[in-house]
């Protein structure tokens, strides 16, 4: 079957990606030698590179290229007071139902039919829904008991709110300005699943943008547009991504507007990122609960106000999975006699940008190939592979999306040039070794 990125997503694609991830060391179940640990995954040698690239691209766009956003790396463990103030202790819950027939547990709001158990198929066997708090609680220090309870953060956002005063003071930024953070979050999800789409441990990329209240609506629109553009600029198919505004019944009580960036996954449209206009809820809550005023005094107007917040909150692991699915292609070659799997990833997301492939393992070729690797690997993530025939090695690189393969052959010893093969077109070009850094820099910018 031939698929292209523009086709409708299909359920088969899901298994294809899960298998590819396992086979190529992209993502695999955690603690597999002990039978795996449900809903936790490890990112292998190829996956760790791609996940890093997703996060780096977010950071580059949201922090590095902006004069009005600064970064933060806050603690994962936090005291109950933070979650009391944020409302998570009381409200960060999902409705849990048990099936009286088979004992399985489900999140009621995610059931296709609220009457039918997806595990055993029985109708009308669910218990009344109970609100289940998703936060992981643990104990700090050697004494178990009240007063030592701590929580693993279920989102990175509160780090930006509780540090608003210190960051604003230290960075001398004035609204509108943002604080951005990438890091792990933990939720005791009732029904983790769909591979890394919903896990109990995951990574988020969040930014809190603090604005004068009168400007909130305008900035909300701005960030919805900017965030959509980020996915498109990194090559996501425009027909598989959309912005969906929440209906009034979906909004939290403090939010005057929320939109989700959604991707057409094999199981249908689902959330990649939420962009919310949160008003002054968070800063006000932490001001009231901590007794430390989190506001801003504008010297130009002599006014003190609590900034409003626009929050684009994305999942790094989910986003990586969406990019993988979007890039997957099976291409027929030689009039259908042959085919290849190719990940048509944007070069900035590809695990390796370059692979150096000496045509044979002969020491004279390995020597020059080693030189080429050293020449290129300072600027680009570079694979080195000298096993199997060259055709198979090209296929292996296509399958993990490497944009350029650089082949060192016996002519290289004479002409000090290499063959550069481009992933998508498979076009090959002879390039002098000393021109190679410039050649690649131009194409991998
Ligand atoms: P959902 O409705 O899917 O449970 P949410 O709306 O509660 O998600 P947010 O609190 O808005 O999610 O979190 C922001 C982003 O963090 C989500 O868009 C998603 O990309 C990511 N995320 C949230 N929960 C998980 C999870 N359990 N596993 C992986 N990523 C997650």
PDB file of N, CA and C and ligand atoms in Angstrom, residues 107 110 187 189 196-199 202 204 271-274 313-315 318, ligand 1:
ATOM      1  N   UNK A 107     -12.464   6.274  31.893  1.00  0.00           N
ATOM      2  CA  UNK A 107     -12.724   7.700  32.080  1.00  0.00           C
ATOM      3  C   UNK A 107     -14.038   7.995  31.357  1.00  0.00           C
ATOM      4  N   UNK A 110     -14.445  10.048  28.134  1.00  0.00           N
ATOM      5  CA  UNK A 110     -13.766   9.622  26.910  1.00  0.00           C
ATOM      6  C   UNK A 110     -14.404   8.361  26.310  1.00  0.00           C
ATOM      7  N   UNK A 187       0.745  12.675  35.451  1.00  0.00           N
ATOM      8  CA  UNK A 187      -0.695  12.594  35.731  1.00  0.00           C
ATOM      9  C   UNK A 187      -1.074  11.129  35.857  1.00  0.00           C
ATOM     10  N   UNK A 189      -3.244   9.171  34.950  1.00  0.00           N
ATOM     11  CA  UNK A 189      -4.342   9.044  34.000  1.00  0.00           C
ATOM     12  C   UNK A 189      -5.128   7.754  34.250  1.00  0.00           C
ATOM     13  N   UNK A 196       2.357   6.804  22.977  1.00  0.00           N
ATOM     14  CA  UNK A 196       2.808   7.916  23.825  1.00  0.00           C
ATOM     15  C   UNK A 196       1.834   9.089  23.836  1.00  0.00           C
ATOM     16  N   UNK A 197       0.665   8.916  23.217  1.00  0.00           N
ATOM     17  CA  UNK A 197      -0.297  10.025  23.196  1.00  0.00           C
ATOM     18  C   UNK A 197      -0.726  10.394  24.605  1.00  0.00           C
ATOM     19  N   UNK A 198      -1.085   9.388  25.400  1.00  0.00           N
ATOM     20  CA  UNK A 198      -1.500   9.663  26.776  1.00  0.00           C
ATOM     21  C   UNK A 198      -0.751   8.729  27.721  1.00  0.00           C
ATOM     22  N   UNK A 199       0.210   9.281  28.435  1.00  0.00           N
ATOM     23  CA  UNK A 199       1.016   8.490  29.359  1.00  0.00           C
ATOM     24  C   UNK A 199       0.954   9.150  30.733  1.00  0.00           C
ATOM     25  N   UNK A 202       5.103  12.449  31.127  1.00  0.00           N
ATOM     26  CA  UNK A 202       5.246  12.996  29.777  1.00  0.00           C
ATOM     27  C   UNK A 202       5.952  14.347  29.863  1.00  0.00           C
ATOM     28  N   UNK A 204       6.080  18.420  28.748  1.00  0.00           N
ATOM     29  CA  UNK A 204       5.301  19.558  28.252  1.00  0.00           C
ATOM     30  C   UNK A 204       6.214  20.706  27.829  1.00  0.00           C
ATOM     31  N   UNK A 271      -6.141  16.313  20.541  1.00  0.00           N
ATOM     32  CA  UNK A 271      -5.391  17.523  20.951  1.00  0.00           C
ATOM     33  C   UNK A 271      -3.872  17.353  20.949  1.00  0.00           C
ATOM     34  N   UNK A 272      -3.204  18.369  20.398  1.00  0.00           N
ATOM     35  CA  UNK A 272      -1.746  18.461  20.488  1.00  0.00           C
ATOM     36  C   UNK A 272      -1.344  19.544  21.487  1.00  0.00           C
ATOM     37  N   UNK A 273      -2.149  20.586  21.500  1.00  0.00           N
ATOM     38  CA  UNK A 273      -1.785  21.770  22.284  1.00  0.00           C
ATOM     39  C   UNK A 273      -3.042  22.559  22.606  1.00  0.00           C
ATOM     40  N   UNK A 274      -3.050  23.194  23.783  1.00  0.00           N
ATOM     41  CA  UNK A 274      -4.171  24.079  24.115  1.00  0.00           C
ATOM     42  C   UNK A 274      -3.653  25.499  24.273  1.00  0.00           C
ATOM     43  N   UNK A 313       0.058  25.701  25.679  1.00  0.00           N
ATOM     44  CA  UNK A 313       0.579  24.534  26.409  1.00  0.00           C
ATOM     45  C   UNK A 313       0.567  23.321  25.494  1.00  0.00           C
ATOM     46  N   UNK A 314       1.777  22.844  25.169  1.00  0.00           N
ATOM     47  CA  UNK A 314       1.876  21.722  24.226  1.00  0.00           C
ATOM     48  C   UNK A 314       2.550  20.533  24.891  1.00  0.00           C
ATOM     49  N   UNK A 315       2.342  19.355  24.347  1.00  0.00           N
ATOM     50  CA  UNK A 315       3.016  18.152  24.831  1.00  0.00           C
ATOM     51  C   UNK A 315       4.147  17.792  23.872  1.00  0.00           C
ATOM     52  N   UNK A 318       3.716  13.942  22.701  1.00  0.00           N
ATOM     53  CA  UNK A 318       2.592  13.839  21.767  1.00  0.00           C
ATOM     54  C   UNK A 318       2.927  14.464  20.413  1.00  0.00           C
TER      55      UNK A 318
HETATM   56  P1  LIG B   1      -6.431  15.813  27.697  1.00  0.00           P
HETATM   57  O1  LIG B   1      -7.762  16.485  27.524  1.00  0.00           O
HETATM   58  O2  LIG B   1      -5.939  15.093  26.486  1.00  0.00           O
HETATM   59  O3  LIG B   1      -6.336  15.000  28.964  1.00  0.00           O
HETATM   60  P2  LIG B   1      -5.539  18.319  28.706  1.00  0.00           P
HETATM   61  O4  LIG B   1      -6.436  19.235  27.946  1.00  0.00           O
HETATM   62  O5  LIG B   1      -5.817  18.009  30.119  1.00  0.00           O
HETATM   63  O6  LIG B   1      -5.353  16.955  27.863  1.00  0.00           O
HETATM   64  P3  LIG B   1      -3.470  20.201  29.102  1.00  0.00           P
HETATM   65  O7  LIG B   1      -3.600  20.243  30.571  1.00  0.00           O
HETATM   66  O8  LIG B   1      -4.015  21.334  28.307  1.00  0.00           O
HETATM   67  O9  LIG B   1      -4.051  18.821  28.564  1.00  0.00           O
HETATM   68  O10 LIG B   1      -1.934  19.942  28.753  1.00  0.00           O
HETATM   69  C1  LIG B   1      -1.298  20.554  27.645  1.00  0.00           C
HETATM   70  C2  LIG B   1      -0.713  19.524  26.728  1.00  0.00           C
HETATM   71  O11 LIG B   1       0.052  18.547  27.440  1.00  0.00           O
HETATM   72  C3  LIG B   1      -1.746  18.688  25.971  1.00  0.00           C
HETATM   73  O12 LIG B   1      -2.210  19.364  24.841  1.00  0.00           O
HETATM   74  C4  LIG B   1      -0.923  17.472  25.582  1.00  0.00           C
HETATM   75  O13 LIG B   1      -0.162  17.703  24.410  1.00  0.00           O
HETATM   76  C5  LIG B   1       0.003  17.306  26.757  1.00  0.00           C
HETATM   77  N1  LIG B   1      -0.508  16.254  27.649  1.00  0.00           N
HETATM   78  C6  LIG B   1      -1.444  16.370  28.605  1.00  0.00           C
HETATM   79  N2  LIG B   1      -1.658  15.199  29.222  1.00  0.00           N
HETATM   80  C7  LIG B   1      -0.827  14.301  28.637  1.00  0.00           C
HETATM   81  C8  LIG B   1      -0.558  12.908  28.836  1.00  0.00           C
HETATM   82  N3  LIG B   1      -1.181  12.212  29.787  1.00  0.00           N
HETATM   83  N4  LIG B   1       0.357  12.311  28.040  1.00  0.00           N
HETATM   84  C9  LIG B   1       1.014  13.008  27.090  1.00  0.00           C
HETATM   85  N5  LIG B   1       0.806  14.327  26.859  1.00  0.00           N
HETATM   86  C10 LIG B   1      -0.093  14.970  27.616  1.00  0.00           C
END
